[in-house]
Coordinates of C-alpha atoms in Angstrom, one line a residue:
Chain A
M7 CA -18.4 -65.9 -69.3
A8 CA -15.0 -67.6 -69.6
A9 CA -15.4 -68.8 -66.0
W10 CA -18.8 -70.3 -66.8
G11 CA -17.5 -72.0 -70.0
Q12 CA -14.7 -73.5 -68.0
R13 CA -17.0 -74.6 -65.2
L14 CA -19.4 -76.2 -67.6
A15 CA -16.7 -77.9 -69.7
G16 CA -17.1 -81.3 -68.1
V17 CA -20.8 -81.1 -67.6
R18 CA -22.9 -83.7 -69.4
G19 CA -26.2 -83.4 -67.6
V20 CA -28.6 -81.1 -65.7
L21 CA -30.8 -82.0 -62.7
L22 CA -33.7 -79.6 -62.4
D23 CA -36.1 -79.0 -59.5
I24 CA -39.8 -78.7 -60.3
S25 CA -42.0 -76.9 -57.7
G26 CA -40.8 -73.3 -57.2
V27 CA -38.4 -73.6 -60.1
L28 CA -40.5 -74.7 -63.1
F29 CA -43.8 -73.6 -61.7
D30 CA -45.6 -72.1 -58.6
G31 CA -48.4 -74.4 -57.3
A32 CA -51.9 -73.4 -56.6
E33 CA -54.8 -75.5 -55.2
G34 CA -54.8 -78.4 -57.7
S35 CA -53.1 -76.3 -60.4
G36 CA -50.2 -74.0 -61.0
V37 CA -48.5 -71.2 -63.0
P38 CA -45.3 -71.7 -65.0
I39 CA -42.4 -69.5 -63.8
A40 CA -41.5 -67.0 -66.6
G41 CA -39.1 -68.5 -69.2
S42 CA -39.1 -72.0 -67.6
V43 CA -41.1 -73.8 -70.4
E44 CA -38.7 -72.5 -73.0
A45 CA -35.6 -73.2 -70.8
V46 CA -36.6 -76.9 -70.5
A47 CA -37.2 -77.1 -74.3
R48 CA -33.8 -75.5 -75.0
L49 CA -32.0 -77.9 -72.6
K50 CA -33.7 -80.9 -74.2
R51 CA -32.5 -79.7 -77.6
S52 CA -28.9 -79.3 -76.3
R53 CA -26.3 -82.0 -76.0
L54 CA -27.0 -82.2 -72.2
K55 CA -28.9 -85.0 -70.5
V56 CA -31.8 -83.6 -68.5
R57 CA -33.6 -85.1 -65.5
F58 CA -36.1 -83.6 -63.0
C59 CA -35.7 -84.2 -59.3
T60 CA -38.6 -83.3 -57.0
N61 CA -39.7 -83.6 -53.3
E62 CA -43.3 -83.3 -54.4
S63 CA -45.2 -85.6 -52.1
Q64 CA -48.8 -84.4 -52.2
K65 CA -49.5 -85.4 -55.8
S66 CA -48.8 -88.8 -57.5
L67 CA -46.0 -88.8 -60.1
G68 CA -48.7 -89.3 -62.8
D69 CA -50.7 -86.3 -61.6
L70 CA -47.6 -84.1 -61.4
V71 CA -46.5 -84.9 -64.9
E72 CA -50.0 -84.4 -66.3
L73 CA -50.1 -81.0 -64.7
L74 CA -46.6 -80.1 -66.0
Q75 CA -47.7 -81.2 -69.5
Q76 CA -50.8 -79.1 -69.3
L77 CA -48.6 -76.1 -68.3
G78 CA -46.7 -76.6 -71.6
F79 CA -43.6 -78.6 -70.3
D80 CA -42.1 -81.4 -72.4
I81 CA -41.7 -83.8 -69.5
S82 CA -42.6 -87.5 -69.1
E83 CA -42.9 -89.7 -66.0
G84 CA -39.6 -91.6 -66.8
E85 CA -37.6 -88.4 -66.6
V86 CA -38.6 -87.6 -63.0
T87 CA -37.1 -88.7 -59.7
A88 CA -39.8 -88.5 -57.0
P89 CA -39.7 -89.6 -53.4
A90 CA -42.8 -91.9 -53.3
P91 CA -41.4 -94.5 -55.8
A92 CA -38.0 -94.3 -54.0
T93 CA -39.8 -94.9 -50.7
C94 CA -41.7 -97.9 -52.0
L95 CA -38.4 -99.5 -52.9
I96 CA -37.0 -99.0 -49.4
L97 CA -40.2 -100.4 -47.8
K98 CA -40.0 -103.5 -49.9
E99 CA -36.3 -104.0 -49.4
R100 CA -36.6 -103.7 -45.6
G101 CA -39.9 -105.5 -45.1
L102 CA -41.6 -102.4 -43.7
R103 CA -45.3 -102.0 -43.4
P104 CA -46.1 -98.4 -43.0
Y105 CA -48.8 -96.4 -41.4
L106 CA -49.2 -93.8 -44.2
L107 CA -49.6 -90.1 -43.0
I108 CA -50.1 -88.8 -46.6
S109 CA -52.5 -87.0 -48.8
D110 CA -55.2 -88.8 -50.7
G111 CA -53.5 -87.5 -53.9
I112 CA -50.5 -89.7 -53.5
R113 CA -52.1 -92.8 -51.9
S114 CA -52.2 -94.7 -55.2
E115 CA -48.4 -94.7 -55.3
F116 CA -48.5 -97.1 -52.3
D117 CA -51.2 -99.5 -53.7
Q118 CA -48.7 -102.4 -53.8
I119 CA -47.5 -101.9 -50.2
D120 CA -48.7 -104.0 -47.3
T121 CA -50.0 -101.6 -44.6
S122 CA -51.4 -104.2 -42.2
N123 CA -50.1 -104.2 -38.6
P124 CA -47.7 -101.2 -39.2
N125 CA -44.1 -101.4 -38.1
C126 CA -43.1 -97.9 -39.4
V127 CA -44.6 -94.5 -40.3
V128 CA -44.2 -92.9 -43.7
I129 CA -44.9 -89.1 -43.7
A130 CA -45.4 -86.9 -46.7
D131 CA -46.7 -83.5 -47.4
A132 CA -50.3 -84.4 -46.3
G133 CA -51.9 -80.9 -46.3
E134 CA -55.4 -81.1 -44.8
S135 CA -54.7 -84.7 -43.8
F136 CA -52.4 -83.4 -41.1
S137 CA -55.3 -83.6 -38.7
Y138 CA -54.7 -84.1 -35.0
Q139 CA -56.3 -87.5 -35.2
N140 CA -53.9 -88.7 -38.0
M141 CA -50.8 -87.2 -36.4
N142 CA -51.8 -88.8 -33.1
K143 CA -52.3 -92.2 -34.8
A144 CA -48.8 -91.9 -36.3
F145 CA -47.4 -90.9 -32.9
Q146 CA -49.0 -93.9 -31.2
V147 CA -47.8 -96.4 -33.9
L148 CA -44.2 -95.1 -33.4
M149 CA -44.4 -95.2 -29.6
E150 CA -45.5 -98.9 -29.7
L151 CA -42.5 -99.9 -31.7
E152 CA -39.3 -101.2 -30.1
N153 CA -37.3 -99.6 -32.9
P154 CA -39.4 -96.8 -34.2
V155 CA -38.8 -96.0 -37.9
L156 CA -40.1 -92.8 -39.4
I157 CA -39.5 -92.2 -43.1
S158 CA -40.1 -88.7 -44.4
L159 CA -40.6 -87.7 -48.0
G160 CA -38.5 -84.6 -47.9
K161 CA -38.1 -82.3 -44.9
G162 CA -39.0 -78.9 -46.2
R163 CA -40.0 -76.1 -43.8
Y164 CA -42.6 -74.6 -46.1
Y165 CA -43.4 -74.0 -49.8
K166 CA -45.0 -71.2 -51.8
E167 CA -48.3 -71.4 -53.4
T168 CA -49.9 -68.6 -55.3
S169 CA -52.1 -68.0 -52.3
G170 CA -49.1 -67.7 -49.9
L171 CA -46.7 -69.7 -47.8
M172 CA -47.7 -73.2 -46.8
L173 CA -46.3 -75.4 -44.0
D174 CA -44.4 -78.4 -45.5
V175 CA -43.9 -81.9 -44.2
G176 CA -40.7 -81.0 -42.3
A177 CA -42.6 -79.2 -39.7
Y178 CA -44.7 -82.3 -38.9
V179 CA -41.6 -84.5 -39.0
K180 CA -40.1 -82.3 -36.3
A181 CA -43.3 -82.7 -34.3
L182 CA -43.1 -86.5 -34.3
E183 CA -39.3 -86.5 -33.8
Y184 CA -39.7 -84.4 -30.7
A185 CA -42.7 -86.3 -29.3
C186 CA -41.1 -89.7 -29.8
G187 CA -37.4 -88.8 -29.2
I188 CA -36.4 -90.2 -32.6
E189 CA -34.9 -88.9 -35.9
A190 CA -36.5 -89.4 -39.2
E191 CA -34.9 -91.0 -42.3
V192 CA -35.4 -88.5 -45.2
V193 CA -36.1 -89.8 -48.7
G194 CA -35.7 -86.8 -50.9
K195 CA -33.6 -83.7 -51.2
P196 CA -31.2 -82.8 -49.5
S197 CA -30.3 -86.5 -48.8
P198 CA -27.2 -87.3 -50.8
E199 CA -28.6 -90.8 -51.6
Y200 CA -31.5 -89.2 -53.3
F201 CA -29.4 -87.1 -55.6
K202 CA -27.2 -90.1 -56.3
S203 CA -30.1 -92.2 -57.4
A204 CA -31.2 -89.4 -59.8
L205 CA -27.7 -89.3 -61.2
Q206 CA -27.6 -93.1 -61.6
E207 CA -30.8 -92.9 -63.6
M208 CA -29.0 -90.4 -65.9
G209 CA -25.9 -92.6 -66.1
L210 CA -23.7 -89.7 -64.7
E211 CA -21.3 -89.0 -61.9
A212 CA -21.8 -86.0 -59.6
H213 CA -19.1 -84.0 -61.2
Q214 CA -20.7 -84.4 -64.6
A215 CA -24.0 -82.8 -63.6
Q216 CA -25.2 -79.3 -62.6
Chain B
M241 CA -36.1 -91.7 7.5
A242 CA -33.7 -89.5 9.3
A243 CA -32.4 -88.1 6.0
W244 CA -36.0 -87.4 4.9
G245 CA -36.7 -85.7 8.2
Q246 CA -33.6 -83.5 7.8
R247 CA -34.5 -82.7 4.2
L248 CA -38.1 -81.7 5.1
A249 CA -37.0 -79.7 8.2
G250 CA -37.1 -76.3 6.4
V251 CA -40.1 -77.2 4.2
R252 CA -43.1 -75.0 4.6
G253 CA -45.0 -75.7 1.5
V254 CA -45.8 -78.3 -1.2
L255 CA -46.4 -77.6 -4.9
L256 CA -48.4 -80.4 -6.6
D257 CA -48.9 -81.2 -10.3
I258 CA -52.4 -82.1 -11.3
S259 CA -52.7 -84.1 -14.6
G260 CA -51.0 -87.5 -14.3
V261 CA -50.4 -86.9 -10.6
L262 CA -53.8 -86.3 -9.1
F263 CA -55.8 -87.8 -11.9
D264 CA -55.6 -89.4 -15.4
G265 CA -57.7 -87.6 -17.9
A266 CA -60.2 -89.0 -20.3
E267 CA -62.4 -87.3 -22.9
G268 CA -64.0 -84.6 -20.9
S269 CA -63.6 -86.5 -17.6
G270 CA -61.0 -88.3 -15.6
V271 CA -60.1 -90.9 -13.0
P272 CA -58.4 -90.1 -9.7
I273 CA -55.0 -91.8 -9.2
A274 CA -55.2 -94.2 -6.2
G275 CA -54.6 -92.4 -2.9
S276 CA -54.4 -88.9 -4.3
V277 CA -57.7 -87.5 -3.0
E278 CA -56.8 -88.6 0.6
A279 CA -53.1 -87.3 0.1
V280 CA -54.4 -83.8 -0.8
A281 CA -56.8 -83.9 2.1
R282 CA -54.0 -84.9 4.5
L283 CA -51.6 -82.2 3.2
K284 CA -54.3 -79.6 3.6
R285 CA -54.8 -80.7 7.3
S286 CA -51.0 -80.4 7.9
R287 CA -49.0 -77.3 8.8
L288 CA -47.8 -77.1 5.2
K289 CA -49.0 -74.6 2.6
V290 CA -50.4 -76.4 -0.5
R291 CA -50.6 -75.1 -4.0
F292 CA -51.3 -76.8 -7.4
C293 CA -49.2 -76.0 -10.5
T294 CA -50.4 -77.3 -13.8
N295 CA -49.6 -77.0 -17.5
E296 CA -53.3 -77.8 -18.4
S297 CA -54.1 -75.8 -21.4
Q298 CA -57.0 -77.5 -23.0
K299 CA -59.6 -76.7 -20.2
S300 CA -60.3 -73.4 -18.6
L301 CA -59.2 -73.1 -14.9
G302 CA -62.9 -73.1 -13.9
D303 CA -63.6 -76.3 -15.8
L304 CA -60.5 -78.0 -14.5
V305 CA -61.3 -77.2 -10.9
E306 CA -65.0 -78.2 -11.3
L307 CA -63.7 -81.6 -12.6
L308 CA -61.3 -82.0 -9.7
Q309 CA -64.1 -81.2 -7.2
Q310 CA -66.4 -83.8 -8.9
L311 CA -63.6 -86.4 -8.6
G312 CA -63.5 -85.6 -4.8
F313 CA -60.6 -83.2 -4.5
D314 CA -60.8 -80.3 -2.1
I315 CA -59.3 -77.7 -4.5
S316 CA -60.5 -74.2 -5.4
E317 CA -59.5 -71.9 -8.3
G318 CA -57.4 -69.6 -6.1
E319 CA -55.1 -72.5 -5.2
V320 CA -54.1 -73.3 -8.8
T321 CA -51.3 -71.8 -10.9
A322 CA -52.3 -72.3 -14.6
P323 CA -50.6 -71.1 -17.8
A324 CA -53.6 -69.3 -19.4
P325 CA -54.0 -66.6 -16.7
A326 CA -50.2 -66.2 -16.6
T327 CA -50.1 -65.8 -20.4
C328 CA -52.9 -63.1 -20.3
L329 CA -50.7 -61.0 -17.9
I330 CA -47.8 -61.2 -20.3
L331 CA -49.9 -60.3 -23.3
K332 CA -51.3 -57.2 -21.5
E333 CA -47.9 -56.2 -20.2
R334 CA -46.2 -56.3 -23.6
G335 CA -49.2 -55.0 -25.7
L336 CA -49.4 -58.3 -27.6
R337 CA -52.4 -59.2 -29.7
P338 CA -52.4 -63.0 -30.3
Y339 CA -53.6 -65.3 -32.9
L340 CA -54.9 -68.0 -30.6
L341 CA -54.1 -71.6 -31.6
I342 CA -56.0 -73.1 -28.7
S343 CA -59.0 -75.4 -28.0
D344 CA -62.5 -74.1 -27.6
G345 CA -62.4 -75.3 -24.0
I346 CA -59.9 -72.6 -22.9
R347 CA -61.0 -69.7 -25.2
S348 CA -63.0 -68.0 -22.5
E349 CA -59.7 -67.4 -20.6
F350 CA -58.8 -64.9 -23.3
D351 CA -62.1 -63.1 -23.5
Q352 CA -60.5 -59.8 -22.3
I353 CA -57.6 -60.0 -24.8
D354 CA -57.5 -58.0 -28.0
T355 CA -57.0 -60.5 -30.9
S356 CA -57.4 -58.0 -33.8
N357 CA -54.5 -57.6 -36.3
P358 CA -52.3 -60.2 -34.5
N359 CA -48.7 -59.5 -33.6
C360 CA -47.9 -62.8 -32.0
V361 CA -49.1 -66.4 -31.7
V362 CA -50.2 -68.2 -28.5
I363 CA -50.3 -71.9 -28.8
A364 CA -51.8 -74.3 -26.2
D365 CA -52.8 -78.0 -26.2
A366 CA -55.4 -77.5 -28.9
G367 CA -56.3 -81.2 -29.5
E368 CA -58.6 -81.5 -32.5
S369 CA -58.1 -77.8 -33.2
F370 CA -54.5 -78.6 -34.4
S371 CA -55.9 -78.8 -38.0
Y372 CA -53.6 -78.0 -40.9
Q373 CA -55.6 -74.9 -41.6
N374 CA -55.2 -73.5 -38.0
M375 CA -51.5 -74.5 -37.9
N376 CA -50.9 -72.8 -41.3
K377 CA -52.6 -69.7 -40.2
A378 CA -50.4 -69.5 -37.1
F379 CA -47.4 -70.1 -39.4
Q380 CA -48.4 -67.3 -41.8
V381 CA -49.0 -64.8 -38.9
L382 CA -45.5 -65.5 -37.6
M383 CA -43.8 -65.3 -41.0
E384 CA -45.4 -61.9 -41.6
L385 CA -43.9 -60.4 -38.4
E386 CA -40.6 -58.6 -38.3
N387 CA -40.0 -60.0 -34.8
P388 CA -42.1 -63.2 -34.6
V389 CA -43.2 -64.0 -31.0
L390 CA -44.6 -67.5 -30.3
I391 CA -45.8 -68.0 -26.7
S392 CA -46.4 -71.6 -25.8
L393 CA -48.5 -72.8 -22.8
G394 CA -46.1 -75.6 -21.8
K395 CA -43.9 -77.7 -24.1
G396 CA -44.9 -81.3 -23.2
R397 CA -44.2 -84.1 -25.7
Y398 CA -47.3 -86.1 -24.8
Y399 CA -49.6 -86.9 -22.0
K400 CA -51.6 -90.0 -21.0
E401 CA -55.3 -90.4 -21.2
T402 CA -57.1 -93.5 -20.2
S403 CA -57.5 -94.3 -23.9
G404 CA -53.7 -94.0 -24.6
L405 CA -50.9 -91.5 -25.2
M406 CA -51.8 -88.2 -26.8
L407 CA -49.5 -85.7 -28.6
D408 CA -49.1 -82.6 -26.5
V409 CA -48.5 -78.9 -27.4
G410 CA -44.7 -79.3 -27.5
A411 CA -44.8 -81.3 -30.7
Y412 CA -46.7 -78.5 -32.5
V413 CA -44.4 -75.9 -31.0
K414 CA -41.5 -77.7 -32.5
A415 CA -43.3 -77.7 -35.9
L416 CA -43.7 -73.9 -35.9
E417 CA -40.2 -73.3 -34.5
Y418 CA -38.7 -75.4 -37.3
A419 CA -40.9 -73.9 -40.1
C420 CA -40.2 -70.3 -38.9
G421 CA -36.7 -70.6 -37.6
I422 CA -37.6 -69.2 -34.2
E423 CA -37.8 -70.3 -30.6
A424 CA -40.9 -70.2 -28.5
E425 CA -41.3 -68.6 -25.1
V426 CA -42.7 -71.2 -22.7
V427 CA -45.2 -70.2 -20.1
G428 CA -45.6 -73.2 -17.8
K429 CA -43.4 -75.9 -16.4
P430 CA -40.4 -76.4 -16.7
S431 CA -39.9 -72.6 -17.0
P432 CA -38.2 -71.3 -13.7
E433 CA -40.3 -68.1 -13.9
Y434 CA -43.5 -70.2 -13.8
F435 CA -42.4 -72.1 -10.6
K436 CA -41.3 -68.8 -9.1
S437 CA -44.8 -67.2 -9.7
A438 CA -46.4 -70.2 -8.0
L439 CA -44.1 -69.9 -5.0
Q440 CA -44.8 -66.1 -4.8
E441 CA -48.4 -66.9 -4.6
M442 CA -47.6 -69.2 -1.6
G443 CA -45.4 -66.5 -0.1
L444 CA -42.4 -68.9 0.0
E445 CA -38.9 -69.2 -1.3
A446 CA -37.7 -72.1 -3.5
H447 CA -35.8 -73.8 -0.6
Q448 CA -39.0 -73.8 1.5
A449 CA -41.0 -75.8 -0.9
Q450 CA -41.1 -79.4 -2.2

């Protein structure tokens, strides 16, 4: 306990994952992991700053937060770092017009993005939208570019739903990387930039957070 | 020319690719590549042994040869080394019962194979059958095995159809390899065993063939 006390001495904030840590997902719903609702409530009552950092890329931020609230969590949109808003910033900064290989559930996040005459591909956890036709379209867009840019919202191998293990976006990223001979840019964990942006939003340095 | 003559001095046979060499495919059909029908005919009139070696894994051997004959080629089933029959031999030898992630066009090749209670996955160029649902099923089968076996019919990145470039089986192999942390066994080119089996069927050694 002494070691823990020492280790936590300089800690001023906590960054929490969501899927698989606060709850296990199921088709359009989910189940809180035992003790997690109370743990979030206790952290928020403590002196620590709390922020949530997710790679969720199948649901919009609004839908995700709504689900968490329904499950009993005290969480608002402003407390969550999610890859889709971070990706939109990058697209605007670099003048990129994506072909979106994403699920319908997250499409609204890209409403303000120009997708005409694509000069990059954005890939997220698209679930059933990972059809051969959609994958092949993304492949063809990349192969026609002089400098192919593939932006991936996370690079997870798989995730757990109550019904079992599910292939995650990382598998499909690998498919396109191999076919096109390129490497994707990852927006999301474990990218250091992504953690840094979450810390910035908390106003903390890395050594001040757990 | 002298160098060529010297190089070909010991050559007794020729191994020819099919897709992209003899013809370019199109949806259910194809177009012969200029000069290829006559080239095959001349080779077959020569003193050289001729055999065809393909990674075609979307059509059955019967359908492929029928198409080639329609396009004007003098080719019979017995002259072609194809990955599906080679895979069936491996499955039988090793007592493997595959989950088949393949196109309907090649399913008949596996009619004699026990697919109950799968203990491996066989992946071929499945085209539209590369749905999320089918990929996820293959992934789940592999993750439930103590020693996951993934057999891939070729590992091509993409191929050309008259309508454009198409993602090939290799991309989807990479997806499963990454998700499961495994490496596939490739039946087909460029596997040395595959070339050797084609040469055996010609009764030649590697140095005797081009």
